[in-house]
């Protein structure tokens, strides 16, 4: 199946900071461009960290109050995490304040991979690197949502060609495929139960699909067949999918 690459949705006009960019200049960059964070790059344009609004707020939160009574450090304040927070309170430049290592993606990664990375790492934007790990773009959650703007007819064509014809070796009209607002409905009668499961699973992974409604029936329930026997009764790309079910 075709999956859109990050390069198709990323922004190439990237606001960035250098290691020595002053704190107030970084704050001005975020405010002027109305963004929540910037990548920090070295002289070779390689990303060495990411600086976000959270880092700036942490700087303010951990800055010592000159009127606060000094107290003896506790054990909790001596941990590596506590020391890093304290260092942010003293930071004056982007390099001293940034979070590292940076979470990044490559331009040839898929939108699905980027979305998974964002969800797992709890970030809202990702610096995009080229094959030499240099900064070439930035991708945000809003950019990734563009995949759901694919026309229904385009999704329908991909389901028919990639799932039915290419993967399952079925005639294009063997299953009725309808798409409404990204929701795909599959209706028809197939030979094996495994084919219906593969059809639904593969369709669900197509870019822009919101959900899949499976109205598929089958003649043979091959769920209990041994893996070797099942593999002999499927074709093409569907072989690998059957092993995953």
XYZ file of N, CA and C in Angstrom:
735
model
N 0.830 -1.190 0.000
C 0.000 0.000 0.000
C 0.870 1.249 0.000
N 0.340 2.310 -0.585
C 1.058 3.572 -0.595
C 0.789 4.325 0.700
N 1.845 4.785 1.335
C 1.707 5.630 2.513
C 2.414 6.944 2.225
N 1.717 8.052 2.437
C 2.322 9.354 2.201
C 3.533 9.538 3.106
N 4.539 10.191 2.557
C 5.758 10.448 3.303
C 5.663 11.792 4.023
N 6.481 11.935 5.052
C 6.518 13.172 5.818
C 6.828 14.360 4.909
N 7.667 14.140 3.909
C 8.062 15.223 3.009
C 6.876 15.859 2.305
N 5.772 15.140 2.162
C 4.609 15.673 1.440
C 3.771 16.620 2.289
N 3.946 16.607 3.600
C 3.116 17.453 4.460
C 3.922 18.396 5.353
N 5.224 18.219 5.417
C 6.035 19.034 6.324
C 6.173 20.463 5.807
N 6.516 21.371 6.704
C 6.829 22.747 6.339
C 8.340 22.880 6.219
N 8.795 23.470 5.115
C 10.239 23.621 4.902
C 10.759 24.964 5.420
N 9.844 25.859 5.787
C 10.229 27.153 6.350
C 10.317 26.987 7.868
N 11.481 26.580 8.339
C 11.647 26.191 9.733
C 12.271 27.314 10.552
N 11.579 27.700 11.610
C 12.145 28.644 12.573
C 13.053 27.839 13.493
N 14.291 28.262 13.624
C 15.263 27.490 14.392
C 16.097 28.402 15.280
N 16.805 27.793 16.194
C 17.695 28.544 17.084
C 19.055 27.866 17.092
N 20.082 28.644 17.385
C 21.423 28.095 17.536
C 21.697 27.864 19.017
N 22.762 27.158 19.303
C 23.095 26.853 20.693
C 23.219 28.126 21.532
N 23.798 29.165 20.955
C 24.046 30.378 21.713
C 22.953 31.426 21.635
N 21.823 31.111 21.012
C 20.722 32.084 20.933
C 20.244 32.454 22.337
N 20.200 33.737 22.671
C 19.801 34.156 24.014
C 18.372 33.764 24.360
N 18.121 33.584 25.640
C 16.807 33.185 26.157
C 15.694 34.090 25.628
N 15.855 35.396 25.761
C 14.796 36.319 25.367
C 14.551 36.302 23.864
N 15.598 36.041 23.087
C 15.427 35.958 21.630
C 14.597 34.726 21.255
N 14.809 33.629 21.981
C 14.010 32.423 21.745
C 12.548 32.700 22.083
N 12.303 33.353 23.215
C 10.935 33.679 23.610
C 10.272 34.564 22.564
N 11.034 35.495 21.981
C 10.511 36.371 20.942
C 10.177 35.581 19.673
N 11.021 34.612 19.326
C 10.764 33.770 18.154
C 9.430 33.021 18.299
N 9.222 32.424 19.463
C 7.989 31.669 19.697
C 6.774 32.579 19.631
N 6.884 33.763 20.238
C 5.754 34.691 20.257
C 5.473 35.270 18.878
N 6.524 35.639 18.146
C 6.357 36.261 16.833
C 5.749 35.304 15.823
N 6.224 34.055 15.831
C 5.751 33.073 14.846
C 4.577 32.230 15.356
N 4.174 32.500 16.601
C 3.046 31.790 17.206
C 3.232 30.267 17.135
N 4.384 29.826 17.593
C 4.697 28.405 17.614
C 5.045 28.004 19.045
N 5.009 26.700 19.302
C 5.232 26.221 20.671
C 6.641 25.714 20.920
N 7.467 25.669 19.869
C 8.820 25.172 20.063
C 9.662 25.337 18.821
N 10.986 25.247 18.991
C 11.917 25.350 17.865
C 13.028 24.321 18.023
N 13.521 23.777 16.910
C 14.707 22.915 16.992
C 15.953 23.762 17.193
N 16.908 23.214 17.900
C 18.195 23.886 18.112
C 19.227 23.150 17.264
N 19.939 23.879 16.410
C 20.864 23.249 15.467
C 22.296 23.707 15.707
N 23.244 22.885 15.240
C 24.654 23.254 15.318
C 25.065 23.928 14.016
N 26.358 24.138 13.823
C 26.835 24.841 12.640
C 26.627 24.054 11.349
N 26.390 22.731 11.457
C 26.139 21.905 10.270
C 24.648 21.703 10.025
N 23.820 22.450 10.725
C 22.367 22.361 10.597
C 21.825 21.009 11.069
N 22.553 20.375 11.977
C 22.076 19.135 12.567
C 21.402 19.452 13.902
N 20.279 18.798 14.139
C 19.480 19.094 15.326
C 20.144 18.490 16.560
N 20.409 19.336 17.541
C 21.049 18.869 18.773
C 20.098 18.908 19.960
N 18.941 19.500 19.750
C 17.961 19.562 20.832
C 16.700 20.268 20.366
N 15.717 20.326 21.242
C 14.456 21.013 20.953
C 14.119 21.897 22.142
N 13.709 23.108 21.845
C 13.359 24.065 22.895
C 11.882 24.414 22.764
N 11.122 24.213 23.833
C 9.680 24.434 23.796
C 9.243 25.444 24.841
N 7.975 25.814 24.759
C 7.404 26.707 25.759
C 7.549 26.106 27.153
N 7.440 24.784 27.239
C 7.579 24.108 28.528
C 8.953 24.367 29.133
N 9.994 24.343 28.295
C 11.354 24.620 28.786
C 11.468 26.050 29.306
N 10.831 26.981 28.592
C 10.883 28.376 29.023
C 10.156 28.572 30.355
N 9.009 27.918 30.478
C 8.247 28.024 31.719
C 9.012 27.385 32.876
N 9.665 26.252 32.578
C 10.447 25.584 33.619
C 11.593 26.485 34.082
N 12.151 27.243 33.149
C 13.213 28.191 33.512
C 12.699 29.184 34.538
N 11.514 29.712 34.287
C 10.945 30.679 35.212
C 10.579 30.026 36.543
N 10.042 28.804 36.461
C 9.581 28.128 37.675
C 10.735 27.730 38.587
N 11.891 27.443 37.992
C 13.022 26.962 38.793
C 14.029 28.072 39.125
N 13.747 29.289 38.644
C 14.634 30.398 38.982
C 14.491 30.739 40.470
N 15.578 30.765 41.214
C 15.497 31.035 42.654
C 14.866 32.394 42.958
N 14.013 32.418 43.949
C 13.408 33.660 44.410
C 14.391 34.353 45.357
N 14.824 35.553 45.020
C 15.830 36.220 45.865
C 15.334 36.501 47.287
N 14.006 36.506 47.474
C 13.456 36.800 48.804
C 13.080 35.531 49.569
N 13.290 34.377 48.921
C 12.936 33.117 49.570
C 14.065 32.654 50.487
N 13.696 32.165 51.638
C 14.694 31.689 52.595
C 15.399 30.462 52.054
N 16.718 30.455 52.069
C 17.476 29.311 51.586
C 17.304 28.131 52.535
N 17.250 26.927 51.942
C 17.095 25.742 52.763
C 18.111 24.692 52.335
N 18.317 23.739 53.185
C 19.270 22.666 52.889
C 18.695 21.737 51.828
N 19.516 21.327 50.883
C 19.058 20.453 49.801
C 18.627 19.100 50.343
N 17.490 18.610 49.837
C 17.001 17.295 50.229
C 17.553 16.244 49.265
N 17.335 14.980 49.623
C 17.813 13.885 48.779
C 17.170 13.952 47.401
N 15.875 14.308 47.359
C 15.163 14.376 46.084
C 15.760 15.444 45.175
N 16.285 16.505 45.767
C 16.838 17.595 44.983
C 18.232 17.270 44.459
N 18.798 16.149 44.884
C 20.125 15.759 44.437
C 20.087 14.745 43.294
N 18.901 14.353 42.835
C 18.771 13.391 41.746
C 19.167 14.049 40.424
N 19.516 13.243 39.393
C 19.870 13.824 38.089
C 18.769 14.705 37.525
N 17.490 14.248 37.680
C 16.383 15.039 37.159
C 16.284 16.393 37.835
N 16.457 16.401 39.140
C 16.393 17.663 39.887
C 17.537 18.583 39.502
N 18.701 18.008 39.266
C 19.851 18.828 38.874
C 19.639 19.438 37.491
N 18.997 18.661 36.591
C 18.716 19.202 35.258
C 17.728 20.358 35.346
N 16.717 20.212 36.197
C 15.743 21.289 36.367
C 16.410 22.533 36.940
N 17.289 22.332 37.904
C 17.990 23.462 38.501
C 18.863 24.163 37.467
N 19.485 23.383 36.573
C 20.328 23.957 35.529
C 19.506 24.811 34.572
N 18.265 24.379 34.300
C 17.390 25.163 33.428
C 17.084 26.522 34.054
N 16.998 26.553 35.374
C 16.738 27.811 36.053
C 17.868 28.802 35.888
N 19.077 28.313 35.641
C 20.245 29.181 35.460
C 20.575 29.422 33.995
N 19.832 28.760 33.088
C 20.149 28.819 31.660
C 19.930 30.219 31.086
N 20.813 30.596 30.167
C 20.703 31.896 29.503
C 20.601 31.768 27.991
N 20.886 30.582 27.459
C 20.864 30.384 26.003
C 20.008 29.169 25.647
N 19.717 29.072 24.356
C 18.907 27.955 23.873
C 19.594 26.625 24.150
N 20.910 26.575 23.962
C 21.641 25.334 24.171
C 21.617 24.869 25.609
N 21.626 25.805 26.540
C 21.601 25.448 27.957
C 20.206 25.049 28.421
N 19.196 25.538 27.704
C 17.813 25.322 28.129
C 17.119 24.184 27.390
N 17.631 23.805 26.232
C 16.949 22.834 25.369
C 16.836 21.450 26.005
N 15.887 20.680 25.467
C 15.712 19.286 25.863
C 16.434 18.402 24.847
N 17.200 17.456 25.348
C 17.911 16.540 24.456
C 17.986 15.150 25.077
N 18.150 14.118 24.264
C 18.277 14.157 22.799
C 16.955 14.515 22.138
N 17.005 15.121 20.957
C 15.769 15.533 20.286
C 15.015 14.336 19.699
N 13.706 14.453 19.649
C 12.871 13.445 18.980
C 12.658 13.936 17.556
N 13.103 13.177 16.568
C 13.049 13.607 15.170
C 12.492 12.506 14.278
N 12.199 12.866 13.034
C 11.817 11.901 11.998
C 12.570 12.261 10.727
N 12.555 11.344 9.775
C 13.199 11.604 8.490
C 12.143 11.894 7.428
N 12.542 12.626 6.421
C 11.614 13.056 5.381
C 10.966 11.886 4.651
N 11.663 10.739 4.569
C 11.100 9.593 3.866
C 10.340 8.643 4.791
N 10.182 9.011 6.067
C 9.316 8.234 6.959
C 7.863 8.473 6.561
N 6.985 7.558 6.939
C 5.573 7.722 6.597
C 4.855 8.578 7.635
N 3.718 9.097 7.241
C 2.891 9.879 8.153
C 2.467 9.028 9.341
N 2.202 7.753 9.087
C 1.811 6.841 10.165
C 2.926 6.731 11.196
N 4.178 6.608 10.727
C 5.309 6.513 11.647
C 5.450 7.780 12.481
N 5.283 8.924 11.856
C 5.388 10.194 12.574
C 4.283 10.325 13.613
N 3.063 9.948 13.237
C 1.941 10.030 14.176
C 2.188 9.126 15.377
N 2.725 7.939 15.124
C 3.015 7.005 16.217
C 4.098 7.582 17.140
N 5.118 8.199 16.552
C 6.184 8.807 17.347
C 5.643 9.945 18.213
N 4.796 10.782 17.629
C 4.207 11.881 18.392
C 3.399 11.370 19.578
N 2.608 10.334 19.343
C 1.757 9.789 20.402
C 2.590 9.152 21.513
N 3.610 8.406 21.110
C 4.428 7.697 22.100
C 5.304 8.643 22.903
N 5.808 9.702 22.271
C 6.731 10.620 22.952
C 6.045 11.874 23.484
N 4.740 11.983 23.250
C 3.949 13.107 23.775
C 4.511 14.454 23.334
N 4.741 14.595 22.025
C 5.222 15.859 21.469
C 4.243 16.345 20.407
N 4.265 17.641 20.138
C 3.329 18.242 19.194
C 3.967 18.557 17.852
N 5.294 18.561 17.787
C 5.978 18.854 16.526
C 7.281 18.063 16.474
N 7.703 17.748 15.258
C 8.904 16.949 15.073
C 9.805 17.582 14.019
N 11.083 17.822 14.331
C 12.026 18.244 13.297
C 12.192 17.115 12.273
N 12.283 17.485 11.013
C 12.411 16.497 9.932
C 13.823 16.580 9.361
N 14.467 15.422 9.238
C 15.860 15.362 8.782
C 15.954 14.730 7.401
N 17.029 15.065 6.677
C 17.286 14.416 5.389
C 18.164 13.190 5.605
N 18.662 12.613 4.526
C 19.454 11.387 4.636
C 20.789 11.622 5.332
N 21.211 12.868 5.441
C 22.453 13.200 6.141
C 22.181 13.760 7.532
N 20.955 13.579 7.999
C 20.534 14.019 9.340
C 20.581 15.529 9.524
N 20.424 16.268 8.432
C 20.352 17.723 8.523
C 18.887 18.164 8.531
N 18.611 19.262 9.189
C 17.248 19.768 9.312
C 16.728 20.270 7.970
N 15.592 19.724 7.521
C 15.008 20.155 6.246
C 13.547 20.578 6.401
N 12.965 20.348 7.577
C 11.561 20.714 7.737
C 11.069 20.497 9.154
N 9.813 20.804 9.344
C 9.158 20.590 10.626
C 7.759 20.063 10.337
N 7.288 19.123 11.139
C 5.947 18.587 10.947
C 5.200 18.663 12.270
N 3.953 19.102 12.216
C 3.138 19.257 13.410
C 1.950 18.302 13.362
N 1.231 18.220 14.463
C 0.038 17.388 14.491
C -0.965 17.838 13.442
N -1.065 19.142 13.258
C -2.001 19.662 12.255
C -1.596 19.212 10.860
N -0.301 19.181 10.579
C 0.169 18.714 9.270
C -0.241 17.266 9.025
N -0.113 16.433 10.059
C -0.421 15.014 9.903
C -1.912 14.794 9.652
N -2.736 15.699 10.151
C -4.180 15.554 9.962
C -4.589 15.777 8.511
N -3.694 16.324 7.690
C -4.017 16.544 6.285
C -4.322 15.241 5.555
N -3.793 14.140 6.087
C -4.023 12.849 5.437
C -5.512 12.511 5.400
N -6.262 13.043 6.365
C -7.692 12.749 6.406
C -8.497 13.631 5.457
N -7.798 14.461 4.675
C -8.467 15.278 3.668
C -8.490 14.597 2.304
N -7.991 13.368 2.234
C -8.005 12.636 0.963
C -9.436 12.440 0.481
N -9.702 12.647 -0.795
C -11.057 12.451 -1.326
C -11.504 10.996 -1.169
N -12.791 10.814 -0.926
C -13.335 9.465 -0.754
C -13.075 8.594 -1.975
N -13.192 9.173 -3.171
C -13.001 8.384 -4.388
C -11.565 7.886 -4.497
N -10.619 8.704 -4.054
C -9.210 8.301 -4.087
C -8.961 7.136 -3.130
N -9.583 7.188 -1.962
C -9.448 6.092 -0.997
C -10.069 4.827 -1.559
N -11.256 4.956 -2.158
C -11.955 3.800 -2.730
C -11.106 3.112 -3.801
N -10.488 3.908 -4.661
C -9.639 3.342 -5.712
C -8.469 2.569 -5.122
N -7.874 3.102 -4.061
C -6.738 2.416 -3.447
C -7.165 1.112 -2.785
N -8.336 1.095 -2.152
C -8.830 -0.140 -1.535
C -8.996 -1.219 -2.591
N -9.602 -0.848 -3.704
C -9.853 -1.829 -4.767
C -8.545 -2.349 -5.361
N -7.650 -1.432 -5.714
C -6.425 -1.830 -6.396
C -5.415 -2.502 -5.477
N -5.177 -1.925 -4.295
C -4.127 -2.431 -3.423
C -4.570 -3.604 -2.552
N -5.809 -3.571 -2.079
C -6.272 -4.625 -1.171
C -6.889 -5.788 -1.936
N -7.892 -5.496 -2.751
C -8.609 -6.580 -3.433
C -7.786 -7.211 -4.561
N -7.306 -6.381 -5.470
C -6.627 -6.904 -6.662
C -5.191 -7.342 -6.357
N -4.399 -6.444 -5.759
C -2.978 -6.733 -5.572
C -2.720 -7.715 -4.430
N -3.380 -7.533 -3.296
C -3.095 -8.364 -2.123
C -3.857 -9.680 -2.130
N -5.146 -9.623 -2.436
C -5.977 -10.829 -2.345
C -6.207 -11.514 -3.692
N -5.735 -10.915 -4.757
C -5.897 -11.488 -6.097
C -7.367 -11.736 -6.419
N -8.186 -10.783 -6.103
C -9.619 -10.899 -6.357
C -10.019 -9.962 -7.487
N -11.090 -10.277 -8.218
C -11.590 -9.345 -9.234
C -11.987 -8.023 -8.583
N -11.810 -6.941 -9.299
C -12.070 -5.615 -8.739
C -13.498 -5.466 -8.237
N -14.436 -6.177 -8.846
C -15.850 -6.038 -8.471
C -16.335 -7.158 -7.556
N -15.402 -7.933 -7.016
C -15.808 -9.040 -6.142
C -16.357 -8.551 -4.813
N -15.948 -7.341 -4.411
C -16.435 -6.739 -3.163
C -16.912 -5.326 -3.475
N -18.063 -4.994 -2.960
C -18.564 -3.631 -3.131
C -17.873 -2.726 -2.114
N -17.232 -1.679 -2.612
C -16.493 -0.751 -1.753
C -17.143 0.631 -1.840
N -17.569 1.139 -0.711
C -18.114 2.499 -0.663
C -17.395 3.278 0.424
N -17.195 4.550 0.177
C -16.473 5.409 1.128
C -17.261 6.692 1.338
N -17.556 6.984 2.602
C -18.276 8.206 2.953
C -17.562 8.894 4.107
N -17.047 10.102 3.845
C -16.326 10.868 4.868
C -15.192 10.051 5.496
N -14.510 9.272 4.658
C -13.375 8.489 5.130
C -13.720 7.142 5.735
N -15.010 6.851 5.913
C -15.441 5.562 6.464
C -15.687 4.601 5.304
N -14.944 3.504 5.285
C -15.015 2.522 4.200
C -15.938 1.378 4.593
N -16.866 1.046 3.703
C -17.757 -0.096 3.911
C -17.455 -1.154 2.859
N -17.168 -2.367 3.324
C -16.885 -3.497 2.430
C -18.048 -4.478 2.497
N -18.623 -4.774 1.358
C -19.776 -5.673 1.306
C -19.542 -6.729 0.234
N -19.721 -8.003 0.598
C -19.547 -9.052 -0.383
C -19.354 -10.417 0.248
N -19.190 -11.429 -0.614
C -19.027 -12.812 -0.170
C -17.701 -13.345 -0.710
N -16.809 -13.763 0.207
C -15.502 -14.271 -0.183
C -15.403 -15.762 0.107
N -14.318 -16.343 -0.375
C -14.148 -17.783 -0.232
C -13.794 -18.162 1.205
N -12.880 -17.427 1.831
C -12.369 -17.823 3.145
C -12.526 -16.704 4.181
N -12.663 -17.118 5.418
C -12.768 -16.161 6.523
C -11.513 -15.301 6.619
N -10.348 -15.924 6.422
C -9.088 -15.187 6.524
C -9.029 -14.041 5.519
N -9.617 -14.224 4.349
C -9.618 -13.162 3.345
C -10.434 -11.961 3.812
N -11.544 -12.217 4.493
C -12.350 -11.102 5.003
C -11.587 -10.331 6.070
N -10.852 -11.048 6.914
C -10.085 -10.392 7.974
C -8.942 -9.567 7.391
N -8.278 -10.130 6.380
C -7.189 -9.408 5.729
C -7.714 -8.154 5.047
N -8.842 -8.270 4.367
C -9.416 -7.127 3.659
C -9.705 -5.976 4.609
N -10.282 -6.274 5.757
C -10.611 -5.235 6.735
C -9.341 -4.645 7.341
N -8.392 -5.516 7.709
C -7.167 -5.054 8.365
C -6.327 -4.171 7.441
N -6.184 -4.563 6.181
C -5.381 -3.781 5.243
C -6.058 -2.458 4.905
N -7.371 -2.492 4.769
C -8.109 -1.264 4.464
C -7.961 -0.263 5.600
N -7.984 -0.752 6.812
C -7.879 0.128 7.981
C -6.545 0.881 8.006
N -5.512 0.335 7.372
C -4.182 0.942 7.402
C -3.936 1.922 6.263
N -4.886 2.080 5.387
C -4.713 2.997 4.267
C -4.802 4.443 4.754
N -3.927 5.287 4.252
C -3.918 6.691 4.643
C -5.279 7.326 4.384
N -5.796 8.034 5.381
C -7.053 8.754 5.235
C -8.284 7.985 5.650
N -8.142 6.705 5.944
C -9.298 5.902 6.366
C -9.608 6.196 7.827
N -10.841 6.613 8.089
C -11.270 6.925 9.445
C -11.712 5.665 10.173
N -12.443 4.805 9.466
C -12.921 3.555 10.053
C -13.309 2.615 8.928
N -13.491 1.332 9.279
C -13.881 0.327 8.298
C -15.084 -0.447 8.829
N -16.108 -0.548 8.005
C -17.287 -1.339 8.336
C -17.267 -2.573 7.440
N -17.128 -3.732 8.042
C -17.021 -4.967 7.269
C -18.323 -5.750 7.216
N -18.965 -5.774 6.049
C -20.153 -6.601 5.822
C -19.756 -7.725 4.869
N -18.756 -8.504 5.282
C -18.212 -9.558 4.440
C -18.568 -10.927 5.002
N -19.058 -11.789 4.135
C -19.351 -13.167 4.534
C -18.352 -14.085 3.840
N -18.350 -15.377 4.210
C -17.372 -16.302 3.649
C -17.976 -17.710 3.585
N -17.377 -18.534 2.711
C -17.843 -19.908 2.559
C -17.114 -20.857 3.489
N -15.795 -20.677 3.633
C -14.971 -21.599 4.407
C -14.350 -20.887 5.603
N -14.550 -21.458 6.800
C -13.895 -20.934 8.003
C -12.554 -21.653 8.143
N -11.484 -20.965 7.720
C -10.152 -21.575 7.740
C -9.341 -21.139 8.957
N -9.989 -20.644 9.979
C -9.283 -20.132 11.156
C -8.493 -21.206 11.873
N -8.937 -22.471 11.795
C -8.269 -23.535 12.540
C -7.228 -24.282 11.722
N -7.022 -23.876 10.498
C -6.010 -24.542 9.674
C -4.620 -24.261 10.216
N -3.745 -25.218 10.062
C -2.366 -24.989 10.463
C -1.761 -23.892 9.583
N -0.768 -23.198 10.110
C -0.175 -22.062 9.404
C 0.312 -22.463 8.022
N 0.916 -23.661 7.914
C 1.434 -24.099 6.622
C 0.306 -24.296 5.617
N -0.787 -24.876 6.072
C -1.908 -25.114 5.169
C -2.560 -23.809 4.764
N -2.659 -22.886 5.709
C -3.275 -21.596 5.411
C -2.443 -20.823 4.402
N -1.118 -20.912 4.538
C -0.241 -20.189 3.628
C -0.392 -20.685 2.200
N -0.697 -21.976 2.022
C -0.837 -22.550 0.690
C -2.138 -22.133 0.021
N -3.086 -21.618 0.793
C -4.384 -21.267 0.226
C -4.547 -19.777 0.013
N -3.480 -18.996 0.254
C -3.541 -17.565 0.025
C -2.528 -17.177 -1.030
N -2.609 -15.951 -1.465
C -1.782 -15.533 -2.588
C -1.102 -14.208 -2.312
N 0.049 -14.008 -2.961
C 0.702 -12.715 -2.988
C 0.951 -12.089 -1.637
N 0.687 -10.766 -1.560
C 0.948 -9.987 -0.358
C 0.152 -10.513 0.824
N -0.978 -11.145 0.576
C -1.847 -11.621 1.653
C -1.191 -12.695 2.505
N -0.169 -13.357 1.986
C 0.524 -14.388 2.770
C 1.004 -13.842 4.106
N 1.712 -12.715 4.054
C 2.253 -12.135 5.281
C 1.140 -11.671 6.209
N 0.081 -11.143 5.640
C -1.014 -10.667 6.484
C -1.703 -11.812 7.213
N -1.837 -12.952 6.546
C -2.497 -14.089 7.177
C -1.712 -14.571 8.388
N -0.381 -14.516 8.312
C 0.445 -14.961 9.427
C 0.308 -14.044 10.638
N -0.106 -12.794 10.422
C -0.245 -11.845 11.528
C -1.590 -11.959 12.235
N -2.545 -12.610 11.585
C -3.902 -12.677 12.163
C -3.983 -13.680 13.297
